[in-house]
Coordinates of C-alpha atoms in Angstrom, one line a residue:
Chain A
X1 CA 0.0 0.0 0.0
X2 CA 1.2 3.5 -0.9
X3 CA 2.6 5.3 2.2
X4 CA 0.6 8.4 1.5
X5 CA -2.7 6.4 1.3
X6 CA -1.8 4.6 4.5
X7 CA -1.3 8.0 6.3
X8 CA -4.6 9.3 4.9
X9 CA -6.4 6.2 6.1
X10 CA -4.8 6.7 9.5
X11 CA -6.0 10.3 9.7
X12 CA -9.5 9.4 8.6
X13 CA -9.8 6.6 11.1
X14 CA -8.5 8.9 13.8
X15 CA -11.2 11.5 12.9
X16 CA -13.9 8.9 13.1
X17 CA -12.6 7.6 16.4
X18 CA -12.7 11.1 17.9
X19 CA -16.2 11.6 16.7
X20 CA -17.3 8.3 18.1
X21 CA -15.6 9.0 21.4
X22 CA -17.6 12.2 21.8
X23 CA -20.9 10.5 21.0
X24 CA -23.3 10.4 23.9
X25 CA -26.3 8.2 24.5
X26 CA -29.4 9.3 22.6
X27 CA -31.6 11.9 24.3
X28 CA -34.5 10.6 26.4
X29 CA -38.1 11.6 25.5
X30 CA -39.5 14.6 27.4
X31 CA -41.4 13.8 30.5
X32 CA -44.8 12.5 29.8
X33 CA -46.5 15.0 32.2
X34 CA -45.7 17.8 29.7
X35 CA -48.8 19.0 27.9
X36 CA -49.1 18.8 24.1
X37 CA -50.9 22.1 24.3
X38 CA -49.4 25.5 25.1
X39 CA -49.5 26.1 28.9
X40 CA -50.1 29.3 30.8
X41 CA -48.2 30.1 34.1
X42 CA -49.2 31.1 36.6
X43 CA -52.7 29.7 36.1
X44 CA -55.3 32.4 36.2
X45 CA -59.1 32.1 36.3
X46 CA -60.7 31.7 32.9
X47 CA -62.5 35.0 32.1
X48 CA -66.2 34.6 33.0
X49 CA -68.7 34.4 30.1
X50 CA -72.4 35.4 30.3
X51 CA -74.2 34.1 27.3
X52 CA -77.3 32.0 26.5
X53 CA -76.7 28.2 26.0
X54 CA -77.9 26.2 23.0
X55 CA -79.6 23.9 25.6
X56 CA -81.7 26.7 27.0
X57 CA -79.6 27.2 30.1
X58 CA -77.2 30.1 30.9
X59 CA -73.8 29.6 29.3
X60 CA -71.1 30.5 31.8
X61 CA -67.8 29.2 33.1
X62 CA -69.3 29.0 36.6
X63 CA -71.9 26.5 35.3
X64 CA -69.2 24.1 34.1
X65 CA -67.2 24.3 37.3
X66 CA -66.2 20.8 38.4
X67 CA -65.6 19.6 34.9
X68 CA -62.7 20.1 32.5
X69 CA -63.9 22.5 29.8
X70 CA -62.7 22.6 26.2
X71 CA -63.7 26.1 25.1
X72 CA -63.7 26.9 21.4
X73 CA -65.0 29.5 19.1
X74 CA -66.7 29.1 15.7
X75 CA -69.9 29.2 13.7
X76 CA -72.4 26.8 12.3
X77 CA -72.0 27.9 8.6
X78 CA -68.3 27.2 8.7
X79 CA -67.2 24.7 6.1
X80 CA -63.6 24.2 7.0
X81 CA -62.0 24.7 10.4
X82 CA -65.0 24.4 12.7
X83 CA -66.2 20.9 11.6
X84 CA -62.7 19.6 11.9
X85 CA -62.3 21.0 15.4
X86 CA -65.6 19.6 16.6
X87 CA -65.0 16.2 15.0
X88 CA -61.6 16.1 16.7
X89 CA -63.1 17.0 20.1
X90 CA -65.9 14.4 19.7
X91 CA -63.3 11.8 18.9
X92 CA -61.3 12.7 21.9
X93 CA -64.3 12.3 24.1
X94 CA -65.1 8.9 22.6
X95 CA -61.5 7.8 23.3
X96 CA -61.7 8.9 26.9
X97 CA -64.5 6.5 27.6
X98 CA -66.2 6.9 31.0
X99 CA -63.9 9.8 31.9
X100 CA -65.6 11.9 29.1
X101 CA -68.4 12.5 31.6
X102 CA -66.2 15.0 33.3
X103 CA -65.3 16.8 30.1
X104 CA -67.5 19.6 28.7
X105 CA -67.1 21.0 25.2
X106 CA -68.3 24.6 25.2
X107 CA -68.6 26.3 21.8
X108 CA -69.1 30.1 21.5
X109 CA -70.4 31.5 18.2
X110 CA -68.5 34.1 16.3
X111 CA -71.6 34.7 14.1
X112 CA -74.3 36.3 16.2
X113 CA -76.4 37.3 13.1
X114 CA -77.0 33.7 12.0
X115 CA -76.3 31.5 15.0
X116 CA -79.4 31.1 17.1
X117 CA -79.6 28.7 20.0
X118 CA -81.6 26.2 17.9
X119 CA -79.2 26.5 15.0
X120 CA -76.2 25.8 17.3
X121 CA -78.0 22.9 19.0
X122 CA -78.6 21.3 15.7
X123 CA -75.0 21.9 14.4
X124 CA -73.2 20.8 17.6
X125 CA -75.6 17.8 18.1
X126 CA -74.4 16.4 14.8
X127 CA -71.0 15.9 16.4
X128 CA -71.8 15.1 20.0
X129 CA -75.1 15.7 21.8
X130 CA -73.3 16.8 25.0
X131 CA -71.7 19.8 23.3
X132 CA -73.1 23.1 24.5
X133 CA -73.1 26.3 22.3
X134 CA -73.0 29.9 23.5
X135 CA -75.0 32.6 21.7
X136 CA -75.8 36.2 22.4
X137 CA -75.8 39.7 21.1
X138 CA -72.9 41.1 19.3
X139 CA -72.0 43.3 22.3
X140 CA -72.1 40.3 24.6
X141 CA -70.0 38.3 22.3
X142 CA -67.4 41.0 21.7
X143 CA -66.8 41.2 25.4
X144 CA -66.0 37.5 25.4
X145 CA -63.8 37.8 22.4
X146 CA -61.8 40.6 24.1
X147 CA -61.2 38.7 27.3
X148 CA -59.9 35.6 25.4
X149 CA -58.0 37.4 22.7
X150 CA -60.2 36.1 19.9
X151 CA -60.1 37.8 16.5
X152 CA -63.0 37.6 14.1
X153 CA -62.8 38.9 10.5
X154 CA -65.8 39.2 8.2
X155 CA -65.1 38.3 4.6
X156 CA -67.8 39.3 2.1
X157 CA -68.2 37.2 -1.0
X158 CA -69.0 38.8 -4.4
X159 CA -72.6 37.5 -4.2
X160 CA -73.1 39.4 -0.9
X161 CA -72.9 36.4 1.3
X162 CA -70.1 36.2 3.9
X163 CA -67.9 33.9 5.8
X164 CA -65.8 34.5 8.9
X165 CA -62.1 34.1 9.7
X166 CA -61.6 33.6 13.4
X167 CA -59.2 32.3 16.1
X168 CA -59.3 28.6 16.1
X169 CA -57.4 27.5 19.2
X170 CA -59.1 25.5 22.0
X171 CA -58.9 26.7 25.6
X172 CA -58.5 24.0 28.2
X173 CA -60.0 25.0 31.6
X174 CA -59.5 22.9 34.7
X175 CA -62.1 21.7 37.2
X176 CA -61.7 24.8 39.3
X177 CA -62.0 27.2 36.4
X178 CA -58.3 27.9 35.8
X179 CA -57.3 28.6 32.3
X180 CA -54.5 26.0 32.1
X181 CA -53.7 25.5 28.4
X182 CA -54.4 26.4 24.9
X183 CA -54.3 23.9 22.1
X184 CA -53.6 25.4 18.7
X185 CA -55.7 24.3 15.8
X186 CA -54.6 21.1 14.0
X187 CA -53.7 18.8 16.8
X188 CA -55.1 15.2 16.6
X189 CA -57.6 13.8 19.0
X190 CA -54.9 11.8 20.8
X191 CA -53.1 15.0 21.8
X192 CA -56.4 16.2 23.5
X193 CA -56.8 12.8 25.2
X194 CA -53.2 13.1 26.5
X195 CA -53.7 16.5 28.0
X196 CA -57.3 15.8 29.2
X197 CA -56.0 12.8 31.2
X198 CA -53.5 15.1 33.0
X199 CA -56.2 17.7 33.6
X200 CA -58.7 15.2 34.8
X201 CA -56.3 13.7 37.4
X202 CA -54.8 17.0 38.6
Chain B
X1 CA 3.5 16.4 -3.0
X2 CA 6.9 16.7 -1.3
X3 CA 7.5 15.0 2.1
X4 CA 8.0 18.4 3.7
X5 CA 4.7 19.8 2.4
X6 CA 2.9 16.6 3.5
X7 CA 4.4 16.9 7.0
X8 CA 3.1 20.5 7.2
X9 CA -0.4 19.8 5.8
X10 CA -1.2 16.5 7.5
X11 CA -1.9 17.9 10.9
X12 CA -4.2 20.6 9.4
X13 CA -6.0 18.0 7.3
X14 CA -6.3 15.8 10.3
X15 CA -7.7 18.6 12.4
X16 CA -10.2 19.5 9.7
X17 CA -11.4 15.9 9.3
X18 CA -11.6 15.5 13.1
X19 CA -13.6 18.7 13.3
X20 CA -16.0 17.6 10.5
X21 CA -16.2 14.2 12.1
X22 CA -17.2 15.7 15.4
X23 CA -19.7 18.2 13.9
X24 CA -21.3 15.5 11.8
X25 CA -21.4 12.6 14.3
X26 CA -21.4 14.0 17.8
X27 CA -25.0 14.5 19.2
X28 CA -26.0 18.1 19.6
X29 CA -26.3 19.0 23.2
X30 CA -28.4 22.0 24.2
X31 CA -28.9 23.4 27.7
X32 CA -32.7 23.6 27.4
X33 CA -35.3 22.9 24.8
X34 CA -37.0 26.2 25.6
X35 CA -36.3 29.2 23.5
X36 CA -37.1 32.2 25.7
X37 CA -38.4 35.5 24.6
X38 CA -39.5 38.4 26.9
X39 CA -42.0 41.2 26.2
X40 CA -40.4 43.9 28.4
X41 CA -42.2 46.2 30.7
X42 CA -43.4 49.4 28.9
X43 CA -43.6 47.8 25.4
X44 CA -47.3 48.9 25.0
X45 CA -46.6 52.4 26.3
X46 CA -43.6 52.9 24.0
X47 CA -45.6 51.7 21.0
X48 CA -48.5 54.1 21.9
X49 CA -45.9 56.9 22.1
X50 CA -44.9 56.1 18.5
X51 CA -41.8 54.2 19.2
X52 CA -41.7 51.3 16.7
X53 CA -39.9 49.1 19.2
X54 CA -39.1 45.6 17.8
X55 CA -38.7 43.2 20.7
X56 CA -39.2 39.9 19.0
X57 CA -37.8 38.8 15.6
X58 CA -40.3 38.6 12.8
X59 CA -39.3 34.9 12.3
X60 CA -38.3 32.6 15.1
X61 CA -36.5 29.4 14.1
X62 CA -36.9 26.2 16.2
X63 CA -35.5 22.7 15.7
X64 CA -37.4 19.6 16.7
X65 CA -35.6 17.6 19.5
X66 CA -33.3 20.5 20.3
X67 CA -35.1 23.8 20.9
X68 CA -38.7 23.0 20.1
X69 CA -40.4 24.8 22.9
X70 CA -41.3 28.5 22.7
X71 CA -41.4 30.3 26.0
X72 CA -42.8 33.8 26.1
X73 CA -42.8 35.9 29.3
X74 CA -45.1 38.9 29.3
X75 CA -43.3 41.5 31.6
X76 CA -45.4 44.3 30.2
X77 CA -48.1 46.1 32.2
X78 CA -50.9 45.1 29.9
X79 CA -52.2 41.9 28.4
X80 CA -50.5 40.7 25.2
X81 CA -52.0 38.4 22.6
X82 CA -49.5 35.9 21.4
X83 CA -50.6 33.3 18.8
X84 CA -53.5 31.3 20.2
X85 CA -53.9 33.0 23.6
X86 CA -53.9 36.2 25.6
X87 CA -51.2 36.5 28.3
X88 CA -51.9 38.6 31.4
X89 CA -49.1 40.8 32.8
X90 CA -46.6 38.6 34.5
X91 CA -47.9 35.5 32.8
X92 CA -45.8 33.1 30.7
X93 CA -46.9 30.9 27.8
X94 CA -45.0 27.7 27.0
X95 CA -45.8 26.3 23.6
X96 CA -44.2 23.0 22.5
X97 CA -43.9 21.9 18.8
X98 CA -43.9 18.4 17.6
X99 CA -44.2 18.9 13.8
X100 CA -41.8 20.6 11.4
X101 CA -43.8 23.3 9.7
X102 CA -44.1 27.1 9.2
X103 CA -46.6 28.6 11.8
X104 CA -48.2 32.0 11.4
X105 CA -49.3 33.7 14.6
X106 CA -50.9 36.9 15.6
X107 CA -48.7 38.7 18.1
X108 CA -49.5 42.1 19.6
X109 CA -45.9 42.5 20.7
X110 CA -44.9 42.9 17.0
X111 CA -45.3 46.2 15.2
X112 CA -46.7 44.2 12.2
X113 CA -49.0 42.1 14.5
X114 CA -47.6 38.9 12.9
X115 CA -45.0 36.4 13.9
X116 CA -43.7 33.4 11.9
X117 CA -42.3 30.4 13.7
X118 CA -40.3 28.0 11.5
X119 CA -40.0 24.6 13.0
X120 CA -37.3 22.5 11.3
X121 CA -36.8 18.8 11.5
X122 CA -34.3 17.3 13.9
X123 CA -30.8 17.1 12.3
X124 CA -30.3 13.4 12.2
X125 CA -27.7 13.0 9.5
X126 CA -24.1 14.1 9.7
X127 CA -24.5 16.7 7.0
X128 CA -27.6 18.1 8.7
X129 CA -25.7 18.3 12.0
X130 CA -22.8 20.1 10.3
X131 CA -25.3 22.6 8.7
X132 CA -27.1 23.1 12.0
X133 CA -23.9 23.8 13.9
X134 CA -22.6 26.1 11.2
X135 CA -25.8 28.1 11.2
X136 CA -25.9 28.4 15.0
X137 CA -22.2 29.5 15.0
X138 CA -23.0 32.1 12.4
X139 CA -26.2 33.4 14.2
X140 CA -24.3 33.6 17.5
X141 CA -21.3 35.5 16.0
X142 CA -23.3 38.0 14.0
X143 CA -25.1 39.3 17.2

């Protein structure tokens, strides 16, 4: 073997040996008690809501105290984001089994002109009959949007009809009414199940 | 190549190869997976006074498995909306990412009101680790 080639091989093997010597064991997974959702710290009370429920009862955070609440915002004429969110939340409740009895999905309209209590009841019932909708006047709803940082943008179509762009995250509220976590849109049902189990046992 | 030139170059070549070997094969160690940003006290007041203060970058880059958790502290005197939530004064929001993608968020701490978070996949190949280390080195030295 050529002397130069032998030296080159020696250098290369040394470089690989150095790299291998510095290699550490693979990183461990993050602790399982970490939420999949974004978490708020310190935990503060979820802002109170005073609306009418799609089930004919008052829609307020106080009413749901003792349950873990998944609070979301949307509208019944939504063809994209809202049905996916609601289907995901319904799937999460199904996966929880008996524990789902302590989970309440609360859905506040962003479309006070079209969403009546009856309309919301029909819309939400197609996903899960336990879901409760919140409706009210524009002034009542805008107070709620402000306290949760919800944005709503009206987009008018050429034919005069309209659709709405809106915040699509899901707020996770613990049994004592503390706003613990916020799940951005797009997470699968399993991520909700993961976080709900932590909330249900905390 | 003469013997003298070879004697001079061999250590340099060895060091270069060892450096590349380390950069490509050694696992990347980071102190924390959290990338911290703070909204300083007085941000809202300064903006109201016409100061176009930029306290957060327009684009935040995160890497899965390394620094894939965004941690925002609101030290301002007023609530700030960041992405999916509103943060009260003194409150922190910790947002983990598990998928590589580009995320667009509303952020009232930005003059533009928008923030982009680019989450990149974990560098698992030697070449990806070399690129990641080179970019980190560059970002740290241009500050």
